[in-house]
Amino acid sequence: MDMNTILEAILGCPLDLLEHRTSCIIGARLPLGFLAALSDESDKIDALRACMIIYLLTATAIVPREFQLQASLAILNGKDNIITAGTGSGKTLCIIIPLLLRPQSISITVSPLKRLQATQVWYRLSAWQADSMTASSKVLESQKFGISTIAINEDTPSDRELWDSIRTGKFRHLIVSPKQLGTYNGHLPRLARLLREDRTFTRKIARVHIDEAHNIYTAGRANHGTPFQALSATLLPHILDAVKHNLLISPDYIDLRLPANRSNIAYATTSVIGSLRNFHSLDCLIPPKFHPPMVIPKTLVFHDCKQEASDAAIYNDNRLPVAMRNQGVVKHYHSDMSAEYLQQTYDDFSSDAGTCLILHATAGASMGLDIRGICIVIQYAPARRTSSP
């Protein structure tokens, strides 16, 4: 049975049949307390449909959690909501579920970094689109749920056929760089013009999601009637105030918060050895007489300065045995690198079979990137730039 057939069958199920089937198929993994507390019948139908759809489309691996269902029901009911939950906690499903439950609707997700957009990529655009691009744009991870999705940023071509497809609603999920929504370099980008000039298109936009919403502290977008969902792992009180102010979040918004602490994370601080510039404080990552089969734990080191990230990577690479140097075991990662290098480095570091084990990076690698298998994360020296009021 293909994906569309599954969706059509579940979306056509009445409440009594949904209750029976989810009980038999998913059983105790359902969020039973949450479902029992739902007094509105349409909300209960949506929640049960979401559970069944996600369960089947992920090959029984995932059942939506309570906060994911709460957030989805809120935005489907036209209510603003703000989600504070750590990277890897499942915020993406809060974006995916409404699209699955309302297959004729369009969502916009505002995402601050092309790298962050790229991590959600699943399939390439069709060949005629890819051939017209200098850098390949790809459909997002939501494609694996059968949702036609496109990333729109400064690399998106001005191909007339592509933009006709966007205007007519062929793509149901638009993941958008903030610069595409307002004046940029003295001009209105094509998406901004489309939103301002084509009322037929704007009426199709059912909801807006703001990913990495803490960036609103320095750049905000006004809400003009469409329900907004702001998602972030780091919403300090003054940043939360800025998000609510800049997005014109309604006073009765729904606030969903998950604890940031996890049982598999331990925090520690250590004194600097000598000075920051000699990098001796990082000697613990590679033993003095390192040799296989000794293991280097996968480590991500954050630096405030691009040059420092590069220098630290050279320092650590030179501490490896001669045969392992310049082999990509240690790399640096910042915005001055080529797109090809950043893509290759990210893919290598995020792969379980990758060569890169220590990555020295600037803040661009910190937002929303869900890389599994990392054992150590280091902030090298107190951050110089903090989001302070």
Coordinates of N, CA and C in Angstrom, one line a residue, residues 302-304 379-387:
F302 N 33.2 24.6 19.7 CA 32.7 25.9 19.2 C 33.7 27.0 19.6
H303 N 33.9 27.9 18.6 CA 34.8 29.0 18.8 C 34.0 30.3 18.3
D304 N 34.3 31.4 18.9 CA 33.7 32.7 18.5 C 34.4 33.3 17.3
Q379 N 32.5 24.5 24.5 CA 32.5 25.9 24.2 C 33.8 26.4 24.6
Y380 N 34.7 26.7 23.6 CA 36.1 27.1 23.9 C 36.1 28.5 24.4
A381 N 36.2 28.7 25.7 CA 36.2 30.0 26.4 C 34.7 30.5 26.4
P382 N 34.4 31.4 27.4 CA 33.1 32.0 27.4 C 32.8 32.7 26.1
A383 N 31.5 32.6 25.7 CA 31.1 33.2 24.4 C 31.2 34.7 24.6
R384 N 31.8 35.4 23.6 CA 31.9 36.8 23.6 C 30.6 37.5 23.3
R385 N 29.8 36.8 22.4 CA 28.6 37.4 22.0 C 27.5 36.6 22.6
T386 N 26.8 37.1 23.5 CA 25.6 36.4 24.1 C 24.4 37.2 23.9
S387 N 23.2 36.6 23.9 CA 22.0 37.2 23.7 C 21.5 37.9 24.9

